[in-house]
Amino acid sequence: MSEIKNYVLEITGKCGKCPSHLMDILIAVQNKFRHIPDEAIECISKELQMSKVDVEQTASFYHFFTEEPCGKYTVYLNNSAVACMMGRDKIAATFEKEVGCKFGNVTSDGLIGLYDTACIGMNDQEPAALINGVVFTSLNDQKVKQIVSAIKAGKAVNDLVTEFDGKENAEMKSEVKNNIRKRGPVLFAEYKNGASLKKLNEMTPDQVITEVKNSNIRGRGGAGFPTGLKWDFCSKAEVKERYVLCNADEGEPGTFKDRVLLTLFPQMVFEGMVLGGYAIGSQQGVLYLRAEYTYMLPRLEKLLAEMRTKNLLGKNVAGKQGFDFDIRIQMGSGAYVCGEETALIESAEGKRGEPRNRPPYPIERGYKNKPTIINNVETLCSVVQIIDKSSAWYRTFGTQYSSGTKLLSISGDCKFPGIYEIEWGITINEVLEMCGAENAQAVQVAGPSGVCISPKQFGRKLDFEDMPTGGSIIIIGQQRDLLKDVVLNFMDFFTDESCGSCVPCRALTPVLKKKLVKIMDGKGVKGDIDELVKLGKTMKDLNRCGLGQTAANPILTTIENFREKYEAMIKEPKTDGVYAFDMAASVKESCDYAGRKVIIHN
Amino acid sequence: MSDNKIKFTIDGKECIADEGLDLWKAAMLNGVFIPYLCHMKDVVPAGSCRICTVKVNGRPMAACTTLVTKGLEGAVVENDTPHIEEMRKMIVELLFVEGNHFCPACEKSGSCELQAMAYRYQMMVPQFSYNFPLREVDATTPKIYLDRNRCIQCKKCIRSIKDDQGRSYFAFYKRGHKLDIHIDHELAATMSAELAQLAMDGCPVGAIINKEKGFDVPIGKRKFDKEPIGTEFLNVTKE
């Protein structure tokens, strides 16, 4: 029997030949064979009793599953807007020179593959890359040379990291820095692990829900749905088998707060899930962790095991008779859309990360089609503090309608990129001062799917009434070309990350990008700007999920706030007619195809 | 089906429908045509083509995935408005430029729902430039051939054509603008003639074509050659 078949039999056997574990199986195959061989797909389909195309449709959906071998060592260099601002292109050139192949390729000996990847959650320490799951940050030419020569000498990537920021990162053997710039009053408030779970003996599930409701906390992932209400609805579902999902698929370019929470307070995250499980009457939680954070997995698994031995998970959790709860971790494999809660559910079930139609909402039919609550990492940590301290305490922070604090992930052109816990209601001007950003040209609030605002609006506030945010704040300095460095990068991102289900998202996003490039190339006409606005607005009306609805936002919000930048690129036509048509280029293209000599008569 | 009847209006027309139906079907039963491409009888709606988007109390929703519930009682639904119709025309145009649709040479001409929609919206030439993508034809299975040039990725074949164990003959491949449709060669090798016919009939365009058989109805006498799409439920007439 071949090695591939042997291996597939071994891992499919381990997970009970269950199709819902397809992601885990594919991740294992990719890691071992550095691609998903056709033979493996064939064998998996037999073992799981699926058709081959059914396996293939999941395998081909995710960025980190490859059809061809991606090298014994695979370098995924971040190409997000901030990575590029921080010198990604120069680092890429150094990688190409040292490795000896271009990006998108593998060296002829199959040793090293170079690939681009979307934001890996390291915007505060770019340029950064993932090499076989290990994160390398603050890259410079010298460091790249050392890494490549060490790899060529056959060293394990893990051993290349020698300096650590704090004991948590040391435990993960990770060189990622926490970069905490401002410790706020909620998430960084003193907390003794396990304290919130002791309260279970004094509180009924309804009391937990009431306390969460009274805190007025709203989801911290970006959508801002009231957490207490979500739990309440789910607890009243008819079906008794229920699930708690934690969304740790932090994919919005520019956010990295969950990375820090999962590094510093992982037990709080898990305790938050337990509280949710107790409140809604669930026995099983799933933490969905993005593939980029695989380096955290062993430490998180170890912690889960410890919590089980301390009776903080398992039977009669924390001594509460009759309350059984456990947590498993589901790894993703590179898909921004999986941050959308229903896509996340699909992915956790081993399928393509395509958002579902709603209704039904997850609180009625979620994971395994059972009632499910899905909460962001930060939300769950806040809930732990609320239960430990009280909702009244929590409400003393923030504003009347936006209670509590928010973690901001600040990156881009500022002196102090990193994590800031702020109270809702802070203005952008205050944020800029706090992070040492002078003379900013623009600020991208809430990531590519959010808004790009101009200095005129820096007096605006971060809260649910004015500008809500999942926490991504990108400062864009005067030296940047806003359209090229930011808007175009974001449009490329959305084009790549669309799941493709909805026609407008799949087909219109590339059209919008093309029109943007046309304007940037100096071939645009005045009507193109209004056309972009008109088409962009249909994206919000027509698409099913948040990704599609907001994919035109980079263009729409920059036209709204920086229209002059677009207009400056429009050359007025000298004559009426077709302005965008380049006769000479077109004749040349035709001649090239026909293999004829180009002769252009003026 | 529930006994509860829900009342609402579509473009001012009073409608009444059973609770639990989808809005697209409810509209149809009330003699209102909402354009469709991915909707399929007796199959759970996918809501992927988005051409059935209507406004419910001002909010855009895909009619096929919106359920008639108590919340819809008294709702004002907009269907045939210039804004909505313009967006629908745009969807048709996007599909035309995204693939390679050469109607005169297509076996499905006259029975093709995409072509019929283009006629409905009087599309002369799309407002977008053609992509002319390179798409492969898969003619390796015995009963059908898959012409991806014409595929609009409506998912109908994926959703409806399964074997007796629930395994799929068709599935998506990749994502976003690289999305493609694949057919399972092993399953397709033993596909029955009936299932092949069902796959072809279900396909709204000419992406799935039966082999070894010509056509019973000549071009010019096919469904949409005789009357425009949607006529069967029409009180609604387009000028």
Short mmCIF file of C-alpha atoms in Angstrom, two decimals, chain A residues 42 46 49-54 56-57 60-61 67 334-335 352 354 357 495-504 506-508 511 514 531 534-535 538 541-544, chain B residues 45-50 53 60 65 83 86-87 90-91 94-95 98 127-129 131 152-153 155 167-177 179 182-184 186-187:
data_model
loop_
_atom_site.label_atom_id
_atom_site.label_comp_id
_atom_site.label_asym_id
_atom_site.label_seq_id
_atom_site.Cartn_x
_atom_site.Cartn_y
_atom_site.Cartn_z
CA GLU A 42 -9.52 9.55 -3.93
CA LYS A 46 -13.73 6.27 -0.34
CA GLN A 49 -18.19 7.64 1.50
CA MET A 50 -18.33 10.92 -0.34
CA SER A 51 -17.90 11.55 -4.03
CA LYS A 52 -14.46 12.70 -5.07
CA VAL A 53 -15.74 16.09 -6.19
CA ASP A 54 -17.30 16.60 -2.76
CA GLU A 56 -12.28 18.33 -3.85
CA GLN A 57 -14.71 21.20 -3.41
CA SER A 60 -9.89 23.63 -3.37
CA PHE A 61 -11.70 26.30 -1.35
CA GLU A 67 -2.92 21.07 -5.51
CA GLY A 334 -7.08 30.29 5.07
CA ALA A 335 -10.37 31.93 4.12
CA ARG A 352 -16.58 24.98 1.96
CA GLU A 354 -19.86 29.53 2.06
CA ASN A 357 -28.92 31.96 3.89
CA THR A 495 -11.61 39.70 -5.19
CA ASP A 496 -9.48 36.85 -3.84
CA GLU A 497 -11.57 36.19 -0.76
CA SER A 498 -15.07 36.10 -2.25
CA CYS A 499 -16.55 32.62 -1.90
CA GLY A 500 -18.11 33.11 -5.32
CA SER A 501 -21.63 32.05 -4.47
CA CYS A 502 -23.42 35.34 -5.14
CA VAL A 503 -23.14 36.64 -8.69
CA PRO A 504 -22.63 40.32 -7.77
CA ARG A 506 -18.08 37.13 -7.60
CA ALA A 507 -18.44 39.02 -10.86
CA LEU A 508 -18.86 42.67 -9.95
CA VAL A 511 -15.31 44.80 -12.58
CA LYS A 514 -10.82 47.01 -13.27
CA GLU A 531 -20.41 54.74 -12.32
CA LYS A 534 -23.66 53.46 -8.67
CA LEU A 535 -22.30 49.94 -9.16
CA THR A 538 -25.64 47.66 -5.64
CA ASP A 541 -28.30 45.65 -1.90
CA LEU A 542 -27.62 42.44 -3.70
CA ASN A 543 -25.20 40.28 -1.75
CA ARG A 544 -26.01 37.76 0.91
CA PRO B 45 -33.30 27.67 -2.47
CA ALA B 46 -29.65 28.66 -2.83
CA GLY B 47 -30.11 32.40 -3.05
CA SER B 48 -27.00 32.67 -5.17
CA CYS B 49 -27.97 34.40 -8.42
CA ARG B 50 -29.59 37.27 -6.48
CA THR B 53 -33.88 40.46 -5.05
CA PRO B 60 -33.34 44.36 -0.12
CA THR B 65 -34.69 32.75 0.63
CA HIS B 83 -34.03 50.59 -9.46
CA GLU B 86 -31.77 47.98 -13.33
CA MET B 87 -29.87 45.89 -10.80
CA MET B 90 -26.81 44.30 -14.36
CA ILE B 91 -26.72 40.74 -12.99
CA LEU B 94 -22.37 40.33 -15.43
CA LEU B 95 -23.15 36.71 -16.22
CA GLU B 98 -18.14 36.50 -16.98
CA GLN B 127 -22.29 47.61 -20.15
CA PHE B 128 -19.18 45.74 -18.99
CA SER B 129 -16.30 44.54 -21.10
CA ASN B 131 -13.70 38.72 -19.81
CA ILE B 152 -23.46 30.54 -14.57
CA GLN B 153 -22.63 28.69 -11.32
CA LYS B 155 -25.57 25.40 -8.21
CA ARG B 167 -23.27 11.75 -3.04
CA SER B 168 -22.85 14.62 -5.49
CA TYR B 169 -22.17 14.22 -9.19
CA PHE B 170 -21.35 17.91 -9.48
CA ALA B 171 -19.46 20.22 -7.15
CA PHE B 172 -17.81 23.60 -7.04
CA TYR B 173 -14.09 23.89 -7.43
CA LYS B 174 -12.01 26.78 -5.99
CA ARG B 175 -13.70 30.04 -5.05
CA GLY B 176 -14.46 33.64 -6.03
CA HIS B 177 -13.65 34.63 -9.60
CA LEU B 179 -14.94 29.33 -9.22
CA HIS B 182 -16.50 19.83 -11.68
CA ILE B 183 -18.19 16.52 -12.43
CA ASP B 184 -17.29 13.33 -10.57
CA GLU B 186 -16.36 7.83 -11.23
CA LEU B 187 -20.01 8.48 -10.43
#
